[in-house]
DNA sequence: AAGTCGGGGAT
DNA sequence: ATCCCAGACTT
């Protein structure tokens, strides 16, 4: 075994994370769900979601048989909802085409929706203790520093270098532990800012440490300024609840239930008054600002009041009348969820 | 190769 | 306010 792996494993035995929820029991199903949840998401954020998810969907069969709304409901607030939709589809493929048994090789896993190279490798290494190199955000940071690789790790050229480093260092034995170890090193010691180099087991031959580059590696993502998109939404208030409409599967918040939207205030009001001629617009609009990774959303919300029974006009499984606590289990975007529970405050409200 | 897709915690 | 996190997928 190479010196890097040996030092890392020795450190892991004393200081590694051995009691994460998906490690006990460490089944392919539980490892898979955890890996999908952990994509672009911190461990501390995932833990409560993982535990609730496992209570409702303890095995791949129960997940495959569940309605999509139930899956998205469990996923609400985690973000990147394509992960949940893909997870659900993949469960159905595993049940229907693989007899409920996960592929035990990387290539087989990569055929499932939502599983790329690194996630497939992580599942193989952790669930089967078989040698596969991973390259998640932690490994990228550790390797970029230790091998002193310049350039943004997201670029194709740098990724190729990093994969080569990852493969060269992955040992043939203790694969599950090594995989966990390099992620733990990245998360616990080799953090983005203020890495604890004095406690690092591979500090002696770390390129970044020797060259004084721990503060500059890995290189940051190229800058890009966020555009702002302004949209209008209706908060239709009926005695039965507030109208939420299911969004298209593609695009932001795909498959979730949210306030009906339009490009302009005029288009929104026209649509509302066609559906509900008795709707009464409120005097004061509400406002909601939310920023995504690639744009800033300025959502202007116009409340309308509806008489009792008006909700019957627009029925169907793509509409719910939301009331906290009593509503059907569907996915709701986090900022909309907050708005619905905080309806009194107009936010950046504008008079008109 | 670049863009899309969430939300939140750390700084 | 900026960065980025146990990335995958589409164009």
Short mmCIF file of C-alpha atoms in Angstrom, two decimals, chain A residues 23-259:
data_model
loop_
_atom_site.label_atom_id
_atom_site.label_comp_id
_atom_site.label_asym_id
_atom_site.label_seq_id
_atom_site.Cartn_x
_atom_site.Cartn_y
_atom_site.Cartn_z
CA UNK A 23 -22.83 3.29 8.13
CA UNK A 24 -25.06 1.27 10.46
CA UNK A 25 -26.22 -0.87 8.80
CA UNK A 26 -24.16 -0.23 5.68
CA UNK A 27 -26.38 -1.68 2.95
CA UNK A 28 -26.20 -0.76 -0.74
CA UNK A 29 -29.64 0.88 -0.50
CA UNK A 30 -28.74 3.06 2.45
CA UNK A 31 -25.35 3.97 1.02
CA UNK A 32 -26.99 4.85 -2.29
CA UNK A 33 -29.62 7.13 -0.74
CA UNK A 34 -26.99 8.83 1.40
CA UNK A 35 -24.68 9.40 -1.57
CA UNK A 36 -27.45 11.01 -3.60
CA UNK A 37 -28.48 13.24 -0.69
CA UNK A 38 -24.85 14.19 -0.12
CA UNK A 39 -24.30 15.46 -3.65
CA UNK A 40 -23.48 19.16 -3.25
CA UNK A 41 -24.84 18.98 0.29
CA UNK A 42 -23.11 18.94 3.66
CA UNK A 43 -23.25 15.97 6.01
CA UNK A 44 -24.89 17.94 8.84
CA UNK A 45 -27.67 19.03 6.51
CA UNK A 46 -28.28 15.52 5.23
CA UNK A 47 -28.45 13.58 8.50
CA UNK A 48 -32.01 14.51 9.57
CA UNK A 49 -33.31 14.12 6.02
CA UNK A 50 -31.69 10.69 5.76
CA UNK A 51 -33.23 9.50 8.99
CA UNK A 52 -36.74 10.65 8.07
CA UNK A 53 -36.34 9.17 4.59
CA UNK A 54 -35.34 5.77 5.95
CA UNK A 55 -38.30 5.71 8.30
CA UNK A 56 -40.72 6.24 5.43
CA UNK A 57 -38.82 4.26 2.77
CA UNK A 58 -36.87 1.54 4.60
CA UNK A 59 -36.04 -0.41 1.43
CA UNK A 60 -35.86 -0.03 -2.33
CA UNK A 61 -39.25 -1.70 -2.77
CA UNK A 62 -41.08 0.81 -0.62
CA UNK A 63 -39.36 3.67 -2.42
CA UNK A 64 -40.20 2.26 -5.84
CA UNK A 65 -43.85 1.83 -4.88
CA UNK A 66 -44.26 5.33 -3.42
CA UNK A 67 -45.93 8.21 -5.27
CA UNK A 68 -43.52 10.84 -6.54
CA UNK A 69 -45.19 13.44 -4.33
CA UNK A 70 -44.28 11.46 -1.23
CA UNK A 71 -40.63 11.32 -2.30
CA UNK A 72 -40.50 15.04 -3.10
CA UNK A 73 -42.20 15.75 0.21
CA UNK A 74 -39.34 14.04 2.05
CA UNK A 75 -36.88 15.94 -0.14
CA UNK A 76 -38.41 19.39 0.43
CA UNK A 77 -35.73 21.80 1.57
CA UNK A 78 -32.79 19.70 0.41
CA UNK A 79 -32.69 21.24 -3.06
CA UNK A 80 -31.61 19.86 -6.44
CA UNK A 81 -34.92 18.07 -6.80
CA UNK A 82 -33.79 16.19 -9.92
CA UNK A 83 -31.89 14.05 -7.43
CA UNK A 84 -35.15 12.94 -5.84
CA UNK A 85 -36.88 12.33 -9.14
CA UNK A 86 -33.91 10.31 -10.40
CA UNK A 87 -33.69 8.42 -7.12
CA UNK A 88 -37.32 7.44 -7.44
CA UNK A 89 -36.93 6.31 -11.05
CA UNK A 90 -33.75 4.41 -10.25
CA UNK A 91 -35.54 2.54 -7.45
CA UNK A 92 -38.18 1.45 -9.92
CA UNK A 93 -35.51 0.26 -12.37
CA UNK A 94 -33.72 -1.70 -9.63
CA UNK A 95 -36.96 -3.38 -8.58
CA UNK A 96 -38.34 -4.05 -12.04
CA UNK A 97 -35.17 -4.89 -13.94
CA UNK A 98 -32.74 -6.12 -11.29
CA UNK A 99 -35.05 -7.98 -8.95
CA UNK A 100 -34.53 -5.41 -6.21
CA UNK A 101 -30.76 -6.02 -6.08
CA UNK A 102 -28.33 -3.20 -6.81
CA UNK A 103 -25.64 -3.76 -9.45
CA UNK A 104 -22.40 -4.70 -7.68
CA UNK A 105 -20.16 -3.11 -10.30
CA UNK A 106 -19.52 0.51 -11.08
CA UNK A 107 -20.58 0.32 -14.72
CA UNK A 108 -23.94 -1.16 -13.76
CA UNK A 109 -24.62 1.54 -11.18
CA UNK A 110 -23.70 4.29 -13.63
CA UNK A 111 -26.59 3.19 -15.86
CA UNK A 112 -29.04 4.24 -13.15
CA UNK A 113 -30.34 7.82 -13.31
CA UNK A 114 -28.60 10.21 -10.93
CA UNK A 115 -25.49 8.05 -10.45
CA UNK A 116 -22.29 9.34 -12.04
CA UNK A 117 -18.77 8.03 -11.81
CA UNK A 118 -17.91 9.32 -8.34
CA UNK A 119 -21.21 8.31 -6.75
CA UNK A 120 -21.03 4.85 -8.32
CA UNK A 121 -17.48 4.42 -7.07
CA UNK A 122 -18.43 5.55 -3.58
CA UNK A 123 -21.28 3.05 -3.43
CA UNK A 124 -19.06 0.19 -4.61
CA UNK A 125 -16.24 1.08 -2.23
CA UNK A 126 -18.45 1.56 0.80
CA UNK A 127 -21.08 -1.13 0.31
CA UNK A 128 -18.78 -3.84 -1.10
CA UNK A 129 -15.35 -2.78 0.16
CA UNK A 130 -14.08 -3.08 -3.41
CA UNK A 131 -11.34 -0.89 -4.89
CA UNK A 132 -12.80 2.14 -6.70
CA UNK A 133 -11.41 5.66 -6.66
CA UNK A 134 -13.80 8.43 -5.65
CA UNK A 135 -13.48 12.14 -6.44
CA UNK A 136 -15.94 14.17 -4.44
CA UNK A 137 -15.45 17.74 -3.27
CA UNK A 138 -13.39 16.63 -0.27
CA UNK A 139 -11.08 14.40 -2.29
CA UNK A 140 -10.67 17.16 -4.88
CA UNK A 141 -9.55 19.63 -2.24
CA UNK A 142 -7.19 17.15 -0.54
CA UNK A 143 -5.62 16.01 -3.80
CA UNK A 144 -5.37 19.47 -5.34
CA UNK A 145 -3.38 20.54 -2.30
CA UNK A 146 -1.30 17.44 -1.72
CA UNK A 147 -0.33 17.13 -5.40
CA UNK A 148 -0.18 20.95 -5.75
CA UNK A 149 -2.50 21.02 -8.76
CA UNK A 150 -3.41 24.51 -9.96
CA UNK A 151 -6.61 25.45 -11.78
CA UNK A 152 -10.29 25.17 -10.98
CA UNK A 153 -11.16 21.54 -10.11
CA UNK A 154 -14.35 21.82 -12.17
CA UNK A 155 -12.47 22.23 -15.44
CA UNK A 156 -11.99 19.16 -17.62
CA UNK A 157 -8.19 19.34 -17.61
CA UNK A 158 -7.89 19.59 -13.83
CA UNK A 159 -10.48 16.88 -13.29
CA UNK A 160 -8.43 14.53 -15.42
CA UNK A 161 -5.36 15.17 -13.29
CA UNK A 162 -7.32 14.73 -10.10
CA UNK A 163 -8.82 11.43 -11.21
CA UNK A 164 -5.33 10.16 -12.01
CA UNK A 165 -4.15 11.11 -8.52
CA UNK A 166 -7.23 9.55 -6.96
CA UNK A 167 -6.71 6.26 -8.79
CA UNK A 168 -2.97 6.11 -8.07
CA UNK A 169 -3.55 6.47 -4.32
CA UNK A 170 -6.56 4.20 -3.85
CA UNK A 171 -5.39 0.98 -2.14
CA UNK A 172 -6.50 -2.54 -3.02
CA UNK A 173 -7.53 -3.29 0.57
CA UNK A 174 -9.55 -1.41 3.19
CA UNK A 175 -11.38 0.33 0.34
CA UNK A 176 -14.41 1.38 2.35
CA UNK A 177 -12.23 2.86 5.08
CA UNK A 178 -9.92 4.62 2.64
CA UNK A 179 -12.86 6.19 0.82
CA UNK A 180 -14.32 7.41 4.08
CA UNK A 181 -10.88 8.51 5.26
CA UNK A 182 -10.10 10.86 2.39
CA UNK A 183 -13.53 12.43 2.71
CA UNK A 184 -13.10 12.82 6.46
CA UNK A 185 -9.69 14.38 6.00
CA UNK A 186 -11.19 16.92 3.62
CA UNK A 187 -14.15 17.64 5.87
CA UNK A 188 -12.44 17.64 9.26
CA UNK A 189 -8.86 18.86 8.68
CA UNK A 190 -8.22 19.89 5.07
CA UNK A 191 -11.12 22.34 5.02
CA UNK A 192 -11.48 25.14 2.50
CA UNK A 193 -10.40 27.85 4.91
CA UNK A 194 -8.09 27.48 7.91
CA UNK A 195 -7.01 23.88 7.31
CA UNK A 196 -5.55 22.18 10.39
CA UNK A 197 -2.24 21.29 8.76
CA UNK A 198 -0.54 20.69 12.11
CA UNK A 199 -2.84 17.71 12.70
CA UNK A 200 -2.73 16.34 9.15
CA UNK A 201 -1.35 12.82 8.68
CA UNK A 202 0.00 13.59 5.18
CA UNK A 203 1.43 17.01 5.96
CA UNK A 204 5.05 15.82 5.55
CA UNK A 205 4.83 15.46 1.77
CA UNK A 206 2.00 17.89 1.01
CA UNK A 207 2.91 19.99 -2.03
CA UNK A 208 0.71 22.92 -1.09
CA UNK A 209 2.11 23.02 2.45
CA UNK A 210 5.70 22.92 1.19
CA UNK A 211 5.08 25.70 -1.32
CA UNK A 212 2.89 27.83 0.94
CA UNK A 213 -0.14 27.34 -1.28
CA UNK A 214 -2.71 25.96 1.16
CA UNK A 215 -4.46 29.31 1.08
CA UNK A 216 -4.65 29.47 -2.72
CA UNK A 217 -5.35 25.82 -3.64
CA UNK A 218 -7.67 24.60 -4.88
CA UNK A 219 -8.16 27.49 -7.30
CA UNK A 220 -11.58 29.15 -7.06
CA UNK A 221 -14.30 28.87 -9.68
CA UNK A 222 -14.22 31.60 -12.35
CA UNK A 223 -16.40 34.57 -11.44
CA UNK A 224 -19.80 35.17 -12.97
CA UNK A 225 -22.36 37.77 -11.88
CA UNK A 226 -25.89 36.68 -11.10
CA UNK A 227 -28.75 37.98 -13.24
CA UNK A 228 -32.04 38.85 -11.50
CA UNK A 229 -35.30 37.34 -12.76
CA UNK A 230 -38.53 39.04 -11.76
CA UNK A 231 -41.67 36.90 -11.69
CA UNK A 232 -45.21 37.40 -10.41
CA UNK A 233 -47.12 34.91 -8.30
CA UNK A 234 -50.65 34.69 -6.95
CA UNK A 235 -51.47 33.83 -3.37
CA UNK A 236 -55.07 32.64 -3.77
CA UNK A 237 -56.62 32.59 -0.32
CA UNK A 238 -59.78 30.52 0.03
CA UNK A 239 -61.38 29.26 3.23
CA UNK A 240 -60.20 25.79 2.17
CA UNK A 241 -56.58 26.91 1.94
CA UNK A 242 -54.05 28.52 -0.42
CA UNK A 243 -53.80 27.27 -4.01
CA UNK A 244 -50.54 25.51 -4.91
CA UNK A 245 -49.98 24.18 -8.42
CA UNK A 246 -47.58 21.45 -9.42
CA UNK A 247 -44.68 22.72 -11.51
CA UNK A 248 -43.35 21.06 -14.65
CA UNK A 249 -40.86 18.23 -14.12
CA UNK A 250 -38.20 20.18 -15.99
CA UNK A 251 -36.81 23.46 -14.70
CA UNK A 252 -36.46 24.99 -11.28
CA UNK A 253 -38.41 23.29 -8.46
CA UNK A 254 -39.48 20.58 -10.93
CA UNK A 255 -42.42 18.52 -9.69
CA UNK A 256 -42.93 20.62 -6.57
CA UNK A 257 -46.08 22.53 -5.65
CA UNK A 258 -45.82 26.30 -5.60
CA UNK A 259 -47.81 29.50 -6.06
#
